[in-house]
C-alpha cells in the first residue's frame, strides 16, 4: 500500500500517516519527493486492511492510496496451478473444452427432452435450462419453478448430461441443490452477497456470471465471497458487460478470458448467447471464445426459437447447433484442445 | 408495438407476423414501404406482452420490434399526479426538500448519537445509517447488524428523526421493518427481484437506489416490482452510474431528476456522497441536486470522517454539514421550495 | 513515479529498473515488501517522462507504473489562482456567471437577428451560433460557412454581444478568427491535435468542449496542447459524456465542474443543450450547473425550434429563455454570484 | 420513418405531422392506437432526411421518431456482395486473412529494417509503422515525420511489403499518399470530418479505425464520409471501445466483426494491440479475431519492446511473432481460411 500525499503536505501530516500505518501493523517508509511525498506501507496483506485504506484516504494531506497487491487470496493465481472443477466426471478447466447447452427456459417436457437429446447427441456434456428466471419486468415469465427443476433432473438422467440451472433466491438454494449439478449465479445477482455466501456454504460447483458492470477485480471479489465461505469449486462465466454500444445486447469482453488466466486459477467459460443477444453472432463468437482460451461455452439452444418463451432471439436451433459443434471442434484442435467429439479431417 | 420487417421480406412473412399478432389479441395494420414493410399492432398494452415481443423478434423476416408505449403501469406518470410519500408526518415529494443525513455505517452509540443530534439540529428530518452493509470485498466490515438497528431506533426516538437503513437480505426484511421507518434497497440489489418483491409485500416506504448500470426504464421496472407487489410508497434515489470516468467513484447523473419527473409520479432524491465518492464534491452537488428539482438528499455525515470505518472519504463532518444546510436552504428558496429551516436574508 | 514489481521479481530485475530510472535523471529508492517490491523515482516531473513510463512498464518483472504527479503543467491548478478569460470586457471565470446563447446553427439573417436581439435583451453576453457544423452523417446540413460567420459578426456588432462559433478545420482557423471572439473546439475534435495546436497558435480565447469519451485528465491534456502552443486563454465546457444511458443524448457530468476547480485554474462552463439533448431538461440542468459552480452556460435558443435545421429538439424558444434567465439569476444569487441581470426580490 | 405521438396528442397534432411529412415528399399513414397514435412516413430514404427527422421530433405532440432504414448507402450491405480491397495485389476481404505487422512507431532505420525483415519472413503482407503519432499528452513523442515515411517506403520496397501508416493532418494527406500504400485514420480522428473527406478525395485505400466511443452505425457513417467523397476502398478496423473496465486499455469488441458482416460490404480487420494494451493478450485475441471472421490483423511488433519509444507494453517481440504466425495459420484453416503461409500438419 502506498499513501500518496498532496502537493504541499507537511512533515506532521506525513508523520500522522506513518503513525496510523504503524498502529495497523505496517512498517513504513516515507519518501520525500520534489513535488510530492509518499509513504510506503509494508508487511500486511492488503485484503486484510480494506477499511484501513479507506480511512487513510481521508487523513489530512493524503491525496490517494494505491494498492500494490491483490485484494483477494483464495481465488488468486499466485497461490497455485489451474483448478479443474470436476462435476461427477465432467472436468471443467482441463484440456477438454466443455459445451453446456440447452434452452434459456424450461417450457415443457417435450421442449426440454427434444433439446436435451439433441445437445447430448451433438457432444455437449452439460444441459442448461432455467427453472427460476430473472426478468427486468415483473410482467415477464418468471420460470416454471420446481416442476422445471424436476424436468431438468430427469433430462440429465435420461441423456447422461450434468445439469446447470440458475438459483436466484437464498431460500431456494437447498431446493436447487437437490436437482442441479452446478448452481448458476446470474449477472443480476453478481453482487447479491447474501446469495454468494449461501452458495458458498453449499457443496455444489458454482458457475458465477460476470456482473454486467463488474471490473475483473470486482468479479474476482464476488468469487472470493463464495470461496471464503468454503466452496472453491467455482467456474467463472464471461457474459458481456454493459457499454454504450446498443447493436448487441451486451459487449462480450473476450479479452477477460486470457486476462483472468493470469489473475486466477479458476476456469473461465463464455456465454455468447447472453453476451451478444443475437443468434447469428453465437457461432462466430463461440469460435472466438475457444480460440482465446475459454474452458467451455454456455449456449442457448431451442428446438423452435421463434416460439421460445424467452430470449428466442439469441437462441440457435438444433440444426445450427449440429452444424456448429464440429466447427468448434476444429477450432479447439487448432489451439491444442478438444471438444470431446470426433473431428473431421 | 411496431414490427419492422427486413429489407426483402415477403408477403407471407408479413402475413405470418399479422397472424401471430391477432392470436395475441392485437389488431394489425401492415404498411408496405419502399425499402421496408412494417406491421403495427394496436389494442393491447405492451407491458402485458413482453414475451410476445421477444417471440416476434425471432420470426422469419422480422428486423426489429419497436415499443411505443411504456412497459410499466403502476409507476408511470401518465396515470396520476405526483406522489407524496408520507413517513409518519415527514412528507417526501411535497414542497419541502427533505434532508436525510447520518453516518455511512453505525459504529457505536457515541458516534451515532453525536451525529443524530447534529443532523437533527441542522434541519434533517431523517437519520440514515447502515446496520447491514454491502461490501465488494468479503474482508470488509459488514455492519453491526441488529445492535446497529437498535441504536438507530433509539437515536430516531431521542432526536425526533425518522430512520432509514439498508436491507440486503430477504430473510431480514421483517427484522429491519421493526426498527426502520424507511427501507433502503441499495444499488447492488437493484435487480435482486426476490428482495424487491419482499419489500413490496411490507407496509414500509421503500427508498430504491438506481442500479449502477440501470437505464431509467430499468430502474422504473425495478420500482414496478415493488409496486406490483402492493407497495407504492416508493422513493427513487439517484446515486450515480458506472462510466469510464475514474476521477469520481460514480458519475452522478443529475439529469435523471428532471427526466424522471416526466416519466413517473414517484418522488426522486439524490445521494451526492455515493454519487461522487469525494467529500469535497458533496456540497456543490447537493446544491445542484436541489436546483434541478430533487425532492430530497441522502448525505453521509460523520463526526470524524478520518476515523470512519467505511467511506469516510465521501462523508462530510458536522461542521461542513452545519455550513451546508443554510446554503442549501437558499438554493431551495431560489427554485421556489424550502428546506424547512430558517433562511438568512 | 512508482514502479511496482511483480510478485516473485528478483533483485536483478529491481536493479535493472533502478538503473533505467537513473539514466532518465531520477533518484531511486527501492523498497522490498513482503509480497512485492517497488521502486520510487524521485526528482523529475512526470510530464517530461511520458515515454519513459511506457518503457518501464515493459521491463522484466514490472507489474505497473503508478504516476503520483499530474501529467500537465500549464493548466494545472497548483501553479496559480483562478484564471479569468477576458473577452474584450466580458470576463469568464469571475464573479459573474456568463450566459452564452443562440441558435445551434445560423440559418438566415432573420433567424439570427431575432435570436440575437432576444438573447441580448435577456442578459446574455455572448452569442453562439454554428457556421461550420459537424454532423455524424455526411448527408446532414454542414452549416452556411462564411456567410454564416458574416451574419454572426454583424449580429454581435448590432446587439453588443461577443461571438462564439465552432472551428472544425485547421485550414479555417484564420478565417474564423476574423469573425469570432471565441473559437469553439467541439467534442469530436477534442483529440484532433493538429487543430488544438492551430488554435493554440492563434491569439483568440478558445472554448474547449470535453471529448465525449474523455476522462478529466485527458481533457486537461487536450487543453495542455493549446496552452503549450502559447495560448492560455482557455475555457473548458462540460457537454456530457457517452454512457449506456440512452434516455438523454449524453450524460451531463456536472460533478466535473467542482472537480475541475481543484485540478485546474481554467474557468469551466456547461452546455445543457448538448449535454441532455432534450429541451425540457435545459432549464433544470442550467440551474444545477450554476448551483455547483459553473462560470457560465452555453445554451441553444431558437425562435422556432420546431423548424430548426439542426437540434431543434434540444433548443429552447425565446419565451422559455426569457422565463429562464431571471430564474437562473436567483440561483446565482443563492450561491453568492450574479448573472449580471436585475433579480426580482 | 415512424413518428410516435405522445399519449393524449390530438387529431390536429397528428395532421400537422402528416402535413409536414407530405411537404418532405413522404406518403403518410396515420394509425390511431388505444394509448398512442403513430404516423408512418413512406417513400423517401431516411439518409436523405436526417434534418427532417430532427425537426419532426420537436413538433407538438411528437414523442419520438423511429428510423426503420439505415442512414448510410454507399457502405450498406444491402447493395452488394463483399468488397475486396486490392492493394497492388494484396487482397483484403478475400479468402486469405492478411497480417499487417510492424512497430507502433518508426524509431530508426535499424529498428524498422529488422522488424520489416522479420514480419515479411513470418508471412505478413503489410508493414505498419507510425511516422506521425497522436499522443494524449503534448509532451509525448509525436513521431519522426517525413524521415519516418521515407524509411517505411524503403522497408516496403526492400522486403516486398505494402506499407500502412497513420495520417493525422489534412495538410499532410498528399505527403503521406506519396509514401504509403494504405492510409490509416486513427481512433481520435474517427469523427474528424475534414480529414475523412480529404482521404476520401485521395485514391488510396483507407483503413478506418473505430472511434473509441463509436456505435457501429456511427462508425459506418464515418466510412460513409469517405465513400461519399468518392473513395470506396475502405477497410474497417476494430480497435476496442472505451468502457468502465480498466484492466485492459480498451475493451476489444470482437462481436463487431460478425455484426458488421451483415451491415456492410467492407472488409473488417482487428487490432489486438491497441484493443487490449497488453502484449500477453495479443496472441489469444489475434486467434479469436480470426476465429470470428476478421479479414486481417494489425499487430504491433518490435525487436525490443522494452526499449520501444511508444506502446512497448502492447508490442510483441519478434520471437513471439514467429511463434504466433503458424498458430494463427491453424486457426485460419479451422475456419476455412488461410493466412497465406505454410501450415504444419
Tab-separated table of C-alpha atoms in Angstrom, chain D residues 149-269:
chain	number	residue	atom	x	y	z
D	149	UNK	CA	7.786	7.913	-44.080
D	150	UNK	CA	10.905	7.554	-46.182
D	151	UNK	CA	12.126	4.674	-44.076
D	152	UNK	CA	8.744	2.965	-44.342
D	153	UNK	CA	8.731	3.225	-48.112
D	154	UNK	CA	12.238	1.895	-48.313
D	155	UNK	CA	11.440	-1.005	-45.987
D	156	UNK	CA	8.345	-1.857	-48.012
D	157	UNK	CA	10.373	-1.861	-51.212
D	158	UNK	CA	13.189	-3.882	-49.752
D	159	UNK	CA	11.039	-6.617	-48.184
D	160	UNK	CA	8.157	-6.629	-50.634
D	161	UNK	CA	5.611	-5.375	-48.155
D	162	UNK	CA	2.792	-2.908	-48.637
D	163	UNK	CA	3.006	-0.008	-46.203
D	164	UNK	CA	0.294	1.340	-43.913
D	165	UNK	CA	0.778	4.448	-41.786
D	166	UNK	CA	-1.434	6.925	-39.994
D	167	UNK	CA	-2.333	10.305	-41.399
D	168	UNK	CA	-3.465	12.809	-38.807
D	169	UNK	CA	-3.424	16.136	-40.587
D	170	UNK	CA	-5.399	17.223	-43.623
D	171	UNK	CA	-2.367	19.184	-44.756
D	172	UNK	CA	-0.269	16.031	-44.815
D	173	UNK	CA	-2.573	13.718	-46.747
D	174	UNK	CA	-0.806	14.379	-50.003
D	175	UNK	CA	2.599	13.759	-48.450
D	176	UNK	CA	1.561	10.519	-46.798
D	177	UNK	CA	-0.012	9.348	-50.062
D	178	UNK	CA	3.388	9.517	-51.695
D	179	UNK	CA	4.923	7.076	-49.253
D	180	UNK	CA	2.153	4.761	-48.069
D	181	UNK	CA	0.015	2.146	-49.790
D	182	UNK	CA	-2.791	2.383	-47.220
D	183	UNK	CA	-3.764	5.486	-45.259
D	184	UNK	CA	-4.734	4.839	-41.669
D	185	UNK	CA	-7.224	7.098	-39.912
D	186	UNK	CA	-6.891	6.684	-36.155
D	187	UNK	CA	-9.493	6.427	-33.459
D	188	UNK	CA	-9.048	10.027	-32.324
D	189	UNK	CA	-9.825	11.236	-35.827
D	190	UNK	CA	-12.797	8.959	-36.353
D	191	UNK	CA	-15.066	11.998	-36.323
D	192	UNK	CA	-12.645	14.480	-37.862
D	193	UNK	CA	-14.838	15.005	-40.887
D	194	UNK	CA	-12.406	17.309	-42.579
D	195	UNK	CA	-9.810	14.542	-42.598
D	196	UNK	CA	-12.340	11.874	-43.588
D	197	UNK	CA	-13.297	13.910	-46.647
D	198	UNK	CA	-9.681	14.570	-47.517
D	199	UNK	CA	-8.753	10.890	-47.528
D	200	UNK	CA	-11.986	10.290	-49.413
D	201	UNK	CA	-10.671	12.554	-52.154
D	202	UNK	CA	-7.416	10.622	-52.391
D	203	UNK	CA	-7.067	7.488	-54.478
D	204	UNK	CA	-5.522	5.411	-51.704
D	205	UNK	CA	-7.108	2.584	-49.734
D	206	UNK	CA	-8.086	3.820	-46.268
D	207	UNK	CA	-8.043	1.854	-43.056
D	208	UNK	CA	-10.606	3.459	-40.746
D	209	UNK	CA	-10.281	2.647	-37.087
D	210	UNK	CA	-13.359	2.574	-34.933
D	211	UNK	CA	-13.803	5.661	-32.786
D	212	UNK	CA	-13.293	4.668	-29.173
D	213	UNK	CA	-16.798	5.857	-28.476
D	214	UNK	CA	-18.441	4.922	-31.781
D	215	UNK	CA	-21.511	2.747	-32.094
D	216	UNK	CA	-21.455	0.583	-35.221
D	217	UNK	CA	-23.789	2.937	-37.036
D	218	UNK	CA	-21.609	5.946	-36.286
D	219	UNK	CA	-18.550	4.074	-37.473
D	220	UNK	CA	-20.312	3.244	-40.725
D	221	UNK	CA	-21.366	6.877	-41.098
D	222	UNK	CA	-17.727	7.889	-40.732
D	223	UNK	CA	-16.938	5.414	-43.522
D	224	UNK	CA	-19.791	6.934	-45.488
D	225	UNK	CA	-17.977	10.308	-45.324
D	226	UNK	CA	-15.036	8.711	-47.107
D	227	UNK	CA	-17.170	6.775	-49.564
D	228	UNK	CA	-19.401	9.703	-50.425
D	229	UNK	CA	-16.284	11.712	-51.255
D	230	UNK	CA	-15.515	9.153	-53.926
D	231	UNK	CA	-13.270	6.583	-52.290
D	232	UNK	CA	-14.821	3.214	-51.532
D	233	UNK	CA	-11.586	1.333	-50.893
D	234	UNK	CA	-12.186	1.301	-47.152
D	235	UNK	CA	-11.039	-1.258	-44.581
D	236	UNK	CA	-12.671	-1.091	-41.161
D	237	UNK	CA	-10.525	-1.823	-38.117
D	238	UNK	CA	-11.936	-2.783	-34.722
D	239	UNK	CA	-9.551	-1.494	-32.045
D	240	UNK	CA	-11.599	-1.558	-28.864
D	241	UNK	CA	-14.045	0.802	-27.270
D	242	UNK	CA	-13.937	2.733	-24.062
D	243	UNK	CA	-15.796	1.142	-21.184
D	244	UNK	CA	-15.633	1.102	-17.391
D	245	UNK	CA	-13.165	-1.793	-17.462
D	246	UNK	CA	-9.653	-0.595	-16.631
D	247	UNK	CA	-7.689	-3.853	-16.700
D	248	UNK	CA	-7.358	-3.555	-20.459
D	249	UNK	CA	-6.616	-0.262	-22.218
D	250	UNK	CA	-9.786	-0.650	-24.274
D	251	UNK	CA	-12.478	-3.316	-24.481
D	252	UNK	CA	-11.929	-5.149	-27.750
D	253	UNK	CA	-15.430	-5.642	-29.131
D	254	UNK	CA	-14.877	-8.669	-31.355
D	255	UNK	CA	-18.610	-9.119	-31.871
D	256	UNK	CA	-18.395	-6.117	-34.180
D	257	UNK	CA	-16.624	-8.338	-36.717
D	258	UNK	CA	-19.542	-10.699	-37.445
D	259	UNK	CA	-22.074	-7.934	-36.764
D	260	UNK	CA	-20.551	-5.721	-39.446
D	261	UNK	CA	-20.653	-8.615	-41.875
D	262	UNK	CA	-24.426	-8.218	-42.034
D	263	UNK	CA	-24.395	-4.429	-42.123
D	264	UNK	CA	-21.690	-3.582	-44.636
D	265	UNK	CA	-19.830	-4.997	-47.607
D	266	UNK	CA	-16.499	-3.588	-46.389
D	267	UNK	CA	-13.736	-5.829	-45.051
D	268	UNK	CA	-13.060	-5.735	-41.304
D	269	UNK	CA	-9.769	-6.308	-39.549
